[in-house]
């Protein structure tokens, strides 16, 4: 165990209260110190709490994104859960696929894969998707009875991102329920501060099912390529930009997961925050042109991604603390977005805020490749809801959160018009 402030864990436990509202814990952690060792995070990790340090970790090559090996193998009970040659082979395949995803690559490897995927997320292409996103949004909203009430998560925030990324990947809507179930298993594993062997098994099963699903699509796409992302990635593979060893399949699976999970939580967290700040809601109802700044503030105030990880690539000293090569570092993005050294009055939600830059999409070479798509979906959905139901209100004063530390979102959001 590393040295750390003696009361750091006791004064800021990652308990049920934290999962409901992490921001008081983040405040106490920032006040305790900028670099803290926690035994209750991934079996031991350094935790960064301040905006400047987290931005450094996201940009500095001394902090590596290649972190999945130790993450998987250090889970308590993993040896017993994956005993036997067949089980171990399955775990090794999961590890290889998981570690091949762009988000877990560094340097030239990361740039190579990102370049192969970038054309599918070019800002010009994303702008052309607006009409499709509006159509899909209207399809969902048209079927709702706002006077009787509905669950915004189940009926809008959950299905819409799945349909959008499914449309981009060129996959059938009939498989939507399977995609969302697979994503749920991956989210529970990736977003846990202390993942269990059971969560690992579920994530392994779902990732391998995703990969098999995409593998079955590839022959037809090779014979008759389209303009979808899978066809684009196949062309990149043929050109030697992606390796023909499962790398393409790993990108497809993680695109499906990331394109659904984080946007769902942005939509849900965003609407909840606006409805709990009626002055801000009323201001946008009167002038929805403030929506761009409002979404930026929604991302800062309650980020769908609460932390990310890095592995120390070479010994370094930060704030007088020595971080050793191989140590895991957890960068608390949710804490950085409420850092008073970066944002004035950070716990206040202000849709006119301009100063400061949130880290909800990351920073540096790994900044989220799908940020433009996520912003587009949030803009379309929130504007549509404002126009249709300006008197929308919450039906439940006690929201039910998903209980996932790293991917914060609501499990349900009952609403109706007054």
Tab-separated table of C-alpha atoms in Angstrom:
chain	number	residue	atom	x	y	z
A	1	UNK	CA	0.000	0.000	0.000
A	2	UNK	CA	1.219	3.515	-0.814
A	3	UNK	CA	1.417	6.400	1.610
A	4	UNK	CA	-1.600	8.684	1.644
A	5	UNK	CA	-3.421	11.078	3.952
A	6	UNK	CA	-4.556	8.860	6.868
A	7	UNK	CA	-8.170	9.976	6.796
A	8	UNK	CA	-8.573	10.236	3.010
A	9	UNK	CA	-10.690	7.098	2.661
A	10	UNK	CA	-12.574	7.526	5.936
A	11	UNK	CA	-13.651	11.076	5.202
A	12	UNK	CA	-14.704	10.374	1.620
A	13	UNK	CA	-15.974	6.799	1.210
A	14	UNK	CA	-17.209	5.594	-2.161
A	15	UNK	CA	-20.491	4.354	-0.717
A	16	UNK	CA	-24.210	4.476	-1.616
A	17	UNK	CA	-24.379	8.180	-0.787
A	18	UNK	CA	-21.490	8.769	-3.193
A	19	UNK	CA	-23.274	6.924	-5.994
A	20	UNK	CA	-26.338	9.102	-5.432
A	21	UNK	CA	-24.386	12.373	-5.284
A	22	UNK	CA	-20.591	12.178	-5.722
A	23	UNK	CA	-19.872	15.904	-5.565
A	24	UNK	CA	-19.565	16.366	-1.771
A	25	UNK	CA	-17.063	13.479	-1.789
A	26	UNK	CA	-15.108	15.099	-4.616
A	27	UNK	CA	-14.982	18.352	-2.663
A	28	UNK	CA	-13.573	16.595	0.403
A	29	UNK	CA	-11.021	14.742	-1.700
A	30	UNK	CA	-9.809	17.964	-3.370
A	31	UNK	CA	-9.463	19.579	0.024
A	32	UNK	CA	-7.530	16.562	1.364
A	33	UNK	CA	-4.923	16.688	-1.382
A	34	UNK	CA	-4.314	16.641	-5.117
A	35	UNK	CA	-2.877	13.083	-5.236
A	36	UNK	CA	-4.353	10.391	-2.987
A	37	UNK	CA	-3.758	6.663	-2.777
A	38	UNK	CA	-6.944	4.591	-2.441
A	39	UNK	CA	-7.021	0.866	-1.724
A	40	UNK	CA	-10.741	0.796	-2.546
A	41	UNK	CA	-10.229	1.740	-6.217
A	42	UNK	CA	-9.228	-1.080	-8.620
A	43	UNK	CA	-7.368	-2.861	-5.809
A	44	UNK	CA	-5.149	0.192	-5.365
A	45	UNK	CA	-4.735	3.366	-7.408
A	46	UNK	CA	-3.684	6.980	-7.235
A	47	UNK	CA	-6.644	9.348	-7.447
A	48	UNK	CA	-6.279	12.796	-9.017
A	49	UNK	CA	-8.809	15.391	-7.905
A	50	UNK	CA	-7.942	18.734	-9.517
A	51	UNK	CA	-8.534	20.094	-13.004
A	52	UNK	CA	-4.932	21.053	-13.829
A	53	UNK	CA	-3.526	17.678	-12.748
A	54	UNK	CA	-6.193	15.703	-14.576
A	55	UNK	CA	-5.693	17.683	-17.761
A	56	UNK	CA	-1.956	16.995	-17.429
A	57	UNK	CA	-2.574	13.252	-17.036
A	58	UNK	CA	-4.812	13.226	-20.132
A	59	UNK	CA	-2.176	14.991	-22.251
A	60	UNK	CA	1.188	13.809	-20.912
A	61	UNK	CA	2.601	10.596	-22.516
A	62	UNK	CA	4.047	9.612	-19.136
A	63	UNK	CA	0.476	8.561	-18.345
A	64	UNK	CA	-0.406	5.622	-20.588
A	65	UNK	CA	-3.852	4.569	-21.782
A	66	UNK	CA	-2.715	0.932	-21.958
A	67	UNK	CA	-4.184	-0.094	-18.645
A	68	UNK	CA	-6.502	-3.038	-19.256
A	69	UNK	CA	-4.132	-5.897	-18.412
A	70	UNK	CA	-3.644	-5.192	-14.738
A	71	UNK	CA	-7.223	-3.950	-14.495
A	72	UNK	CA	-8.628	-7.352	-15.510
A	73	UNK	CA	-6.091	-9.651	-13.877
A	74	UNK	CA	-6.113	-7.979	-10.455
A	75	UNK	CA	-9.854	-8.443	-9.849
A	76	UNK	CA	-10.443	-10.510	-6.690
A	77	UNK	CA	-11.684	-14.009	-7.477
A	78	UNK	CA	-10.737	-13.879	-11.151
A	79	UNK	CA	-8.496	-16.956	-10.903
A	80	UNK	CA	-11.245	-19.079	-9.386
A	81	UNK	CA	-13.887	-17.696	-11.756
A	82	UNK	CA	-11.823	-18.467	-14.853
A	83	UNK	CA	-10.242	-21.755	-13.798
A	84	UNK	CA	-9.547	-24.228	-16.566
A	85	UNK	CA	-8.020	-23.929	-20.008
A	86	UNK	CA	-11.234	-23.020	-21.831
A	87	UNK	CA	-12.245	-20.340	-19.351
A	88	UNK	CA	-8.754	-18.861	-19.385
A	89	UNK	CA	-8.735	-18.824	-23.185
A	90	UNK	CA	-12.008	-16.899	-23.128
A	91	UNK	CA	-10.582	-14.407	-20.652
A	92	UNK	CA	-7.450	-13.979	-22.775
A	93	UNK	CA	-9.611	-13.285	-25.851
A	94	UNK	CA	-11.660	-10.751	-23.904
A	95	UNK	CA	-8.463	-9.072	-22.716
A	96	UNK	CA	-7.032	-8.947	-26.235
A	97	UNK	CA	-10.213	-7.481	-27.747
A	98	UNK	CA	-10.714	-5.065	-24.855
A	99	UNK	CA	-7.117	-3.865	-25.067
A	100	UNK	CA	-7.384	-3.393	-28.858
A	101	UNK	CA	-10.050	-0.695	-28.552
A	102	UNK	CA	-8.781	2.729	-29.571
A	103	UNK	CA	-9.404	4.225	-26.143
A	104	UNK	CA	-6.802	1.848	-24.644
A	105	UNK	CA	-4.019	2.502	-27.165
A	106	UNK	CA	-1.096	4.936	-27.035
A	107	UNK	CA	1.123	6.893	-29.404
A	108	UNK	CA	1.456	5.724	-32.991
A	109	UNK	CA	-0.936	2.802	-32.473
A	110	UNK	CA	-3.621	5.123	-31.186
A	111	UNK	CA	-3.071	7.623	-34.002
A	112	UNK	CA	-3.253	4.855	-36.603
A	113	UNK	CA	-6.599	3.529	-35.375
A	114	UNK	CA	-8.011	6.986	-34.723
A	115	UNK	CA	-7.141	8.063	-38.265
A	116	UNK	CA	-8.969	5.034	-39.646
A	117	UNK	CA	-12.086	5.974	-37.671
A	118	UNK	CA	-11.927	9.755	-37.990
A	119	UNK	CA	-13.669	10.047	-41.360
A	120	UNK	CA	-16.838	8.604	-39.855
A	121	UNK	CA	-16.932	11.367	-37.249
A	122	UNK	CA	-15.841	14.363	-39.318
A	123	UNK	CA	-17.798	17.488	-38.277
A	124	UNK	CA	-19.169	17.934	-41.794
A	125	UNK	CA	-20.543	14.381	-41.788
A	126	UNK	CA	-22.004	14.775	-38.302
A	127	UNK	CA	-23.863	17.925	-39.389
A	128	UNK	CA	-25.472	15.985	-42.240
A	129	UNK	CA	-26.950	13.578	-39.678
A	130	UNK	CA	-29.094	16.232	-38.027
A	131	UNK	CA	-32.189	15.519	-40.132
A	132	UNK	CA	-31.927	11.797	-39.333
A	133	UNK	CA	-31.509	12.459	-35.610
A	134	UNK	CA	-34.513	14.796	-35.688
A	135	UNK	CA	-36.580	12.139	-37.470
A	136	UNK	CA	-35.622	9.445	-34.965
A	137	UNK	CA	-36.347	11.820	-32.068
A	138	UNK	CA	-39.763	12.723	-33.447
A	139	UNK	CA	-40.604	9.026	-33.911
A	140	UNK	CA	-39.991	8.464	-30.212
A	141	UNK	CA	-41.673	11.633	-28.931
A	142	UNK	CA	-44.745	11.222	-31.149
A	143	UNK	CA	-45.596	8.004	-29.358
A	144	UNK	CA	-45.601	9.529	-25.870
A	145	UNK	CA	-48.530	10.777	-23.784
A	146	UNK	CA	-47.000	13.572	-21.751
A	147	UNK	CA	-50.222	14.200	-19.833
A	148	UNK	CA	-50.288	10.622	-18.567
A	149	UNK	CA	-46.540	10.773	-18.031
A	150	UNK	CA	-43.630	8.722	-19.292
A	151	UNK	CA	-40.147	7.561	-18.325
A	152	UNK	CA	-37.736	9.735	-20.286
A	153	UNK	CA	-34.869	7.275	-19.796
A	154	UNK	CA	-36.674	4.142	-20.958
A	155	UNK	CA	-38.630	5.792	-23.768
A	156	UNK	CA	-36.229	8.427	-25.131
A	157	UNK	CA	-32.717	8.607	-23.639
A	158	UNK	CA	-32.111	4.869	-23.825
A	159	UNK	CA	-33.383	3.983	-27.325
A	160	UNK	CA	-32.382	7.128	-29.246
A	161	UNK	CA	-28.551	6.851	-29.033
A	162	UNK	CA	-28.822	3.145	-29.818
A	163	UNK	CA	-30.803	3.920	-32.972
A	164	UNK	CA	-28.422	6.684	-34.020
A	165	UNK	CA	-25.232	4.643	-33.632
A	166	UNK	CA	-27.024	1.645	-35.134
A	167	UNK	CA	-27.914	3.753	-38.162
A	168	UNK	CA	-24.303	4.900	-38.482
A	169	UNK	CA	-22.997	1.343	-38.225
A	170	UNK	CA	-25.648	0.069	-40.624
A	171	UNK	CA	-27.171	-2.514	-38.271
A	172	UNK	CA	-30.771	-3.615	-37.869
A	173	UNK	CA	-33.116	-1.908	-35.409
A	174	UNK	CA	-34.645	-5.290	-34.526
A	175	UNK	CA	-31.439	-6.040	-32.615
A	176	UNK	CA	-31.685	-2.880	-30.501
A	177	UNK	CA	-32.644	-4.671	-27.270
A	178	UNK	CA	-29.610	-6.944	-27.540
A	179	UNK	CA	-27.279	-3.979	-28.113
A	180	UNK	CA	-28.573	-2.197	-25.033
A	181	UNK	CA	-28.269	-5.304	-22.851
A	182	UNK	CA	-24.684	-5.847	-24.021
A	183	UNK	CA	-23.913	-2.186	-23.323
A	184	UNK	CA	-25.370	-2.457	-19.829
A	185	UNK	CA	-22.994	-5.318	-18.974
A	186	UNK	CA	-19.966	-3.439	-20.297
A	187	UNK	CA	-20.997	-0.261	-18.454
A	188	UNK	CA	-21.351	-2.081	-15.144
A	189	UNK	CA	-17.810	-3.448	-15.530
A	190	UNK	CA	-16.056	-0.404	-16.991
A	191	UNK	CA	-17.806	2.003	-14.633
A	192	UNK	CA	-17.138	0.139	-11.376
A	193	UNK	CA	-14.492	1.515	-9.041
A	194	UNK	CA	-13.915	-2.008	-7.721
A	195	UNK	CA	-15.209	-4.441	-10.397
A	196	UNK	CA	-16.091	-7.970	-9.375
A	197	UNK	CA	-15.395	-11.283	-11.095
A	198	UNK	CA	-19.136	-11.540	-11.790
A	199	UNK	CA	-19.122	-8.175	-13.566
A	200	UNK	CA	-16.076	-9.283	-15.534
A	201	UNK	CA	-17.822	-12.483	-16.622
A	202	UNK	CA	-20.901	-10.557	-17.776
A	203	UNK	CA	-18.756	-8.022	-19.655
A	204	UNK	CA	-16.763	-10.817	-21.277
A	205	UNK	CA	-19.926	-12.583	-22.422
A	206	UNK	CA	-21.429	-9.409	-23.862
A	207	UNK	CA	-18.269	-8.209	-25.596
A	208	UNK	CA	-17.785	-11.584	-27.257
A	209	UNK	CA	-21.431	-11.601	-28.352
A	210	UNK	CA	-20.974	-8.124	-29.833
A	211	UNK	CA	-17.891	-9.260	-31.695
A	212	UNK	CA	-19.631	-12.352	-33.053
A	213	UNK	CA	-22.539	-10.195	-34.201
A	214	UNK	CA	-20.258	-7.857	-36.157
A	215	UNK	CA	-18.161	-10.734	-37.479
A	216	UNK	CA	-21.307	-12.156	-39.088
A	217	UNK	CA	-21.918	-8.820	-40.859
A	218	UNK	CA	-18.507	-8.521	-42.438
A	219	UNK	CA	-18.764	-10.878	-45.445
A	220	UNK	CA	-21.797	-9.054	-46.848
A	221	UNK	CA	-20.173	-5.655	-46.260
A	222	UNK	CA	-17.003	-6.771	-47.993
A	223	UNK	CA	-19.027	-7.910	-51.013
A	224	UNK	CA	-21.249	-4.813	-51.120
A	225	UNK	CA	-19.740	-1.963	-49.081
A	226	UNK	CA	-21.892	1.017	-48.186
A	227	UNK	CA	-21.313	4.383	-46.554
A	228	UNK	CA	-21.803	3.089	-43.002
A	229	UNK	CA	-19.032	2.993	-40.395
A	230	UNK	CA	-18.527	-0.763	-40.639
A	231	UNK	CA	-17.890	-0.435	-44.401
A	232	UNK	CA	-15.491	2.453	-43.770
A	233	UNK	CA	-13.564	0.378	-41.234
A	234	UNK	CA	-13.412	-2.550	-43.651
A	235	UNK	CA	-11.903	-0.233	-46.256
A	236	UNK	CA	-9.353	0.925	-43.661
A	237	UNK	CA	-8.515	-2.706	-42.911
A	238	UNK	CA	-8.072	-3.457	-46.618
A	239	UNK	CA	-5.747	-0.460	-46.875
A	240	UNK	CA	-3.646	-1.758	-43.998
A	241	UNK	CA	-4.762	0.967	-41.578
A	242	UNK	CA	-6.361	-1.599	-39.250
A	243	UNK	CA	-4.948	-5.009	-38.439
A	244	UNK	CA	-6.838	-8.103	-39.537
A	245	UNK	CA	-6.605	-9.730	-36.103
A	246	UNK	CA	-9.808	-8.560	-34.475
A	247	UNK	CA	-8.837	-4.902	-34.285
A	248	UNK	CA	-11.733	-3.887	-36.539
A	249	UNK	CA	-14.203	-5.944	-34.498
A	250	UNK	CA	-12.979	-4.357	-31.264
A	251	UNK	CA	-13.595	-0.866	-32.661
A	252	UNK	CA	-17.095	-1.793	-33.836
A	253	UNK	CA	-18.012	-3.206	-30.424
A	254	UNK	CA	-16.683	-0.216	-28.480
A	255	UNK	CA	-18.356	2.241	-30.872
A	256	UNK	CA	-21.680	0.542	-30.242
A	257	UNK	CA	-21.131	0.666	-26.478
A	258	UNK	CA	-19.723	4.196	-26.209
A	259	UNK	CA	-22.136	5.669	-28.751
A	260	UNK	CA	-25.058	4.468	-26.687
A	261	UNK	CA	-24.044	4.640	-23.042
A	262	UNK	CA	-22.576	8.106	-22.580
A	263	UNK	CA	-25.138	9.913	-24.733
A	264	UNK	CA	-27.990	8.218	-22.898
A	265	UNK	CA	-26.633	9.608	-19.638
A	266	UNK	CA	-26.051	13.065	-21.095
A	267	UNK	CA	-29.692	13.206	-22.169
A	268	UNK	CA	-31.024	11.939	-18.852
A	269	UNK	CA	-28.710	13.933	-16.588
A	270	UNK	CA	-29.283	16.998	-18.752
A	271	UNK	CA	-33.069	16.953	-18.636
A	272	UNK	CA	-33.062	16.181	-14.917
A	273	UNK	CA	-30.731	19.099	-14.189
A	274	UNK	CA	-32.811	21.513	-16.259
A	275	UNK	CA	-36.073	20.440	-14.623
A	276	UNK	CA	-34.553	20.844	-11.153
A	277	UNK	CA	-33.477	24.371	-12.120
A	278	UNK	CA	-36.793	25.861	-13.278
A	279	UNK	CA	-35.348	29.326	-13.933
A	280	UNK	CA	-32.895	27.828	-16.425
A	281	UNK	CA	-35.651	25.731	-18.023
A	282	UNK	CA	-37.872	28.805	-18.376
A	283	UNK	CA	-35.025	30.801	-19.864
A	284	UNK	CA	-34.455	28.168	-22.556
A	285	UNK	CA	-38.182	27.873	-23.245
A	286	UNK	CA	-38.196	31.622	-23.901
A	287	UNK	CA	-34.987	31.581	-25.949
A	288	UNK	CA	-33.669	28.191	-26.987
A	289	UNK	CA	-30.684	29.788	-28.736
A	290	UNK	CA	-28.967	29.503	-25.391
A	291	UNK	CA	-28.983	25.718	-25.770
A	292	UNK	CA	-25.365	25.410	-26.966
A	293	UNK	CA	-23.983	27.053	-23.834
A	294	UNK	CA	-26.517	25.193	-21.698
A	295	UNK	CA	-25.347	21.780	-22.943
A	296	UNK	CA	-21.746	22.755	-22.272
A	297	UNK	CA	-22.749	23.625	-18.698
A	298	UNK	CA	-24.772	20.418	-18.344
A	299	UNK	CA	-21.663	18.432	-19.249
A	300	UNK	CA	-19.589	20.314	-16.691
A	301	UNK	CA	-22.169	20.222	-13.919
A	302	UNK	CA	-22.983	16.508	-14.038
A	303	UNK	CA	-20.736	14.657	-16.466
A	304	UNK	CA	-21.867	11.302	-17.901
A	305	UNK	CA	-18.237	10.155	-17.581
A	306	UNK	CA	-17.047	10.662	-14.026
A	307	UNK	CA	-13.510	9.312	-14.285
A	308	UNK	CA	-10.985	7.772	-16.613
A	309	UNK	CA	-7.812	5.801	-15.992
A	310	UNK	CA	-4.161	5.896	-16.931
A	311	UNK	CA	-1.133	3.715	-16.175
A	312	UNK	CA	2.126	5.419	-15.136
A	313	UNK	CA	4.586	4.755	-17.972
A	314	UNK	CA	7.684	6.058	-16.218
A	315	UNK	CA	8.452	7.093	-12.637
A	316	UNK	CA	7.414	10.680	-11.984
A	317	UNK	CA	6.781	13.102	-9.143
A	318	UNK	CA	3.523	15.028	-8.825
A	319	UNK	CA	2.982	17.474	-5.962
A	320	UNK	CA	5.860	15.851	-4.104
A	321	UNK	CA	4.377	12.354	-4.452
A	322	UNK	CA	6.299	9.674	-6.344
A	323	UNK	CA	4.231	7.684	-8.833
A	324	UNK	CA	5.944	4.467	-9.899
A	325	UNK	CA	5.936	2.910	-13.355
A	326	UNK	CA	2.939	0.569	-13.594
A	327	UNK	CA	0.850	2.369	-10.961
A	328	UNK	CA	-2.788	2.927	-11.891
A	329	UNK	CA	-4.067	6.512	-11.866
A	330	UNK	CA	-7.763	7.391	-11.730
A	331	UNK	CA	-8.520	10.907	-12.972
A	332	UNK	CA	-11.768	12.112	-11.400
A	333	UNK	CA	-13.295	14.120	-14.244
A	334	UNK	CA	-16.377	14.864	-12.142
A	335	UNK	CA	-14.138	16.454	-9.503
A	336	UNK	CA	-12.159	18.426	-12.106
A	337	UNK	CA	-15.391	19.887	-13.486
A	338	UNK	CA	-16.236	21.292	-10.037
A	339	UNK	CA	-12.732	22.586	-9.216
A	340	UNK	CA	-12.983	26.140	-7.792
A	341	UNK	CA	-9.494	26.899	-9.137
A	342	UNK	CA	-10.939	26.474	-12.644
A	343	UNK	CA	-14.581	27.522	-12.302
A	344	UNK	CA	-16.102	30.337	-10.299
A	345	UNK	CA	-18.843	29.110	-7.948
A	346	UNK	CA	-18.487	25.594	-9.390
A	347	UNK	CA	-21.430	23.998	-7.567
A	348	UNK	CA	-23.854	26.478	-9.121
A	349	UNK	CA	-25.549	25.500	-12.381
A	350	UNK	CA	-25.330	28.488	-14.746
A	351	UNK	CA	-26.390	28.077	-18.371
A	352	UNK	CA	-24.739	31.393	-19.266
A	353	UNK	CA	-21.317	30.278	-17.997
A	354	UNK	CA	-18.533	30.838	-20.530
A	355	UNK	CA	-15.301	30.705	-18.540
A	356	UNK	CA	-13.426	27.437	-18.083
A	357	UNK	CA	-13.369	24.235	-20.112
A	358	UNK	CA	-14.926	21.008	-18.859
A	359	UNK	CA	-13.173	17.668	-19.259
A	360	UNK	CA	-16.263	15.530	-19.861
A	361	UNK	CA	-15.022	14.586	-23.340
A	362	UNK	CA	-11.439	14.230	-22.142
A	363	UNK	CA	-8.504	16.255	-23.421
A	364	UNK	CA	-5.429	15.753	-25.544
A	365	UNK	CA	-4.938	12.939	-28.072
A	366	UNK	CA	-7.734	10.813	-26.584
A	367	UNK	CA	-10.418	13.503	-26.639
A	368	UNK	CA	-13.712	11.753	-27.423
A	369	UNK	CA	-13.991	11.067	-31.147
A	370	UNK	CA	-17.787	11.001	-30.880
A	371	UNK	CA	-18.179	14.292	-29.000
A	372	UNK	CA	-19.766	16.041	-31.986
A	373	UNK	CA	-22.357	13.276	-32.371
A	374	UNK	CA	-23.214	13.326	-28.679
A	375	UNK	CA	-23.611	17.114	-28.721
A	376	UNK	CA	-25.839	16.889	-31.794
A	377	UNK	CA	-28.136	14.348	-30.155
A	378	UNK	CA	-28.391	16.397	-26.961
A	379	UNK	CA	-29.155	19.558	-28.907
A	380	UNK	CA	-31.861	17.909	-31.017
A	381	UNK	CA	-33.571	16.079	-28.146
A	382	UNK	CA	-33.567	18.897	-25.600
A	383	UNK	CA	-34.822	21.440	-28.138
A	384	UNK	CA	-37.588	19.063	-29.226
A	385	UNK	CA	-38.694	18.435	-25.628
A	386	UNK	CA	-38.671	22.175	-24.848
A	387	UNK	CA	-40.847	22.967	-27.857
A	388	UNK	CA	-43.353	20.191	-27.300
A	389	UNK	CA	-43.707	20.365	-23.544
A	390	UNK	CA	-42.643	23.727	-22.081
A	391	UNK	CA	-44.492	22.877	-18.841
A	392	UNK	CA	-42.752	19.528	-18.375
A	393	UNK	CA	-42.039	18.600	-14.755
A	394	UNK	CA	-40.584	15.772	-12.699
A	395	UNK	CA	-43.023	13.187	-11.339
A	396	UNK	CA	-40.598	11.837	-8.739
A	397	UNK	CA	-38.642	14.119	-6.411
A	398	UNK	CA	-36.216	11.292	-5.539
A	399	UNK	CA	-34.436	10.196	-8.726
A	400	UNK	CA	-33.141	6.640	-9.095
A	401	UNK	CA	-29.511	6.628	-10.236
A	402	UNK	CA	-27.864	3.724	-12.036
A	403	UNK	CA	-25.319	3.092	-9.253
A	404	UNK	CA	-22.373	3.077	-11.681
A	405	UNK	CA	-19.583	5.288	-10.357
A	406	UNK	CA	-17.764	5.939	-13.619
A	407	UNK	CA	-20.747	6.285	-15.974
A	408	UNK	CA	-23.181	8.385	-13.977
A	409	UNK	CA	-26.762	8.323	-15.154
A	410	UNK	CA	-30.354	7.885	-14.141
A	411	UNK	CA	-32.045	4.492	-14.145
A	412	UNK	CA	-35.435	6.185	-14.568
A	413	UNK	CA	-36.763	9.734	-15.031
A	414	UNK	CA	-40.583	9.913	-14.796
A	415	UNK	CA	-41.931	13.191	-16.226
A	416	UNK	CA	-45.248	14.709	-17.297
A	417	UNK	CA	-46.727	18.043	-18.275
A	418	UNK	CA	-48.415	20.111	-15.592
